[in-house]
Amino acid sequence: MPVVDLDDILGARPDDPLPALLREDLDRLSVAELEARITALQGEIARTRRKIDGAVDHMASADALFRR
């Protein structure tokens, strides 16, 4: 059975800010604004990594529980 990608059915999430963020013109930003942007993005990276770690831990816990 082929794997179905929900994006193919539903389209990209309209509330996903990543495509707009990647297209944003950085030339209009000052050095201070660019540094603030980097700080904000690093915070978002850390938050995303914590979410991934939590999901992996949750999956490992579930696997351990059902393996018994």
PDB file of C-alpha atoms in Angstrom, residues 32-60:
ATOM      1  CA  ALA A  32      20.860  44.751  15.525  1.00  0.00           C
ATOM      2  CA  GLU A  33      17.658  43.433  13.918  1.00  0.00           C
ATOM      3  CA  LEU A  34      19.570  40.564  12.321  1.00  0.00           C
ATOM      4  CA  GLU A  35      21.158  39.684  15.664  1.00  0.00           C
ATOM      5  CA  ALA A  36      17.750  39.781  17.358  1.00  0.00           C
ATOM      6  CA  ARG A  37      16.394  37.539  14.624  1.00  0.00           C
ATOM      7  CA  ILE A  38      19.219  35.043  15.172  1.00  0.00           C
ATOM      8  CA  THR A  39      18.520  35.037  18.920  1.00  0.00           C
ATOM      9  CA  ALA A  40      14.814  34.413  18.296  1.00  0.00           C
ATOM     10  CA  LEU A  41      15.548  31.649  15.795  1.00  0.00           C
ATOM     11  CA  GLN A  42      18.011  29.983  18.176  1.00  0.00           C
ATOM     12  CA  GLY A  43      15.289  30.019  20.827  1.00  0.00           C
ATOM     13  CA  GLU A  44      12.870  28.413  18.381  1.00  0.00           C
ATOM     14  CA  ILE A  45      15.474  25.787  17.457  1.00  0.00           C
ATOM     15  CA  ALA A  46      15.933  24.961  21.151  1.00  0.00           C
ATOM     16  CA  ARG A  47      12.149  24.734  21.649  1.00  0.00           C
ATOM     17  CA  THR A  48      11.830  22.457  18.606  1.00  0.00           C
ATOM     18  CA  ARG A  49      14.666  20.214  19.804  1.00  0.00           C
ATOM     19  CA  ARG A  50      12.950  19.891  23.212  1.00  0.00           C
ATOM     20  CA  LYS A  51       9.746  18.860  21.430  1.00  0.00           C
ATOM     21  CA  ILE A  52      11.642  16.257  19.397  1.00  0.00           C
ATOM     22  CA  ASP A  53      13.362  14.936  22.535  1.00  0.00           C
ATOM     23  CA  GLY A  54      10.011  14.679  24.311  1.00  0.00           C
ATOM     24  CA  ALA A  55       8.466  12.824  21.372  1.00  0.00           C
ATOM     25  CA  VAL A  56      11.387  10.396  21.204  1.00  0.00           C
ATOM     26  CA  ASP A  57      11.216   9.798  24.976  1.00  0.00           C
ATOM     27  CA  HIS A  58       7.460   9.271  24.761  1.00  0.00           C
ATOM     28  CA  MET A  59       7.885   6.771  21.919  1.00  0.00           C
ATOM     29  CA  ALA A  60      10.612   4.919  23.814  1.00  0.00           C
TER      30      ALA A  60
END
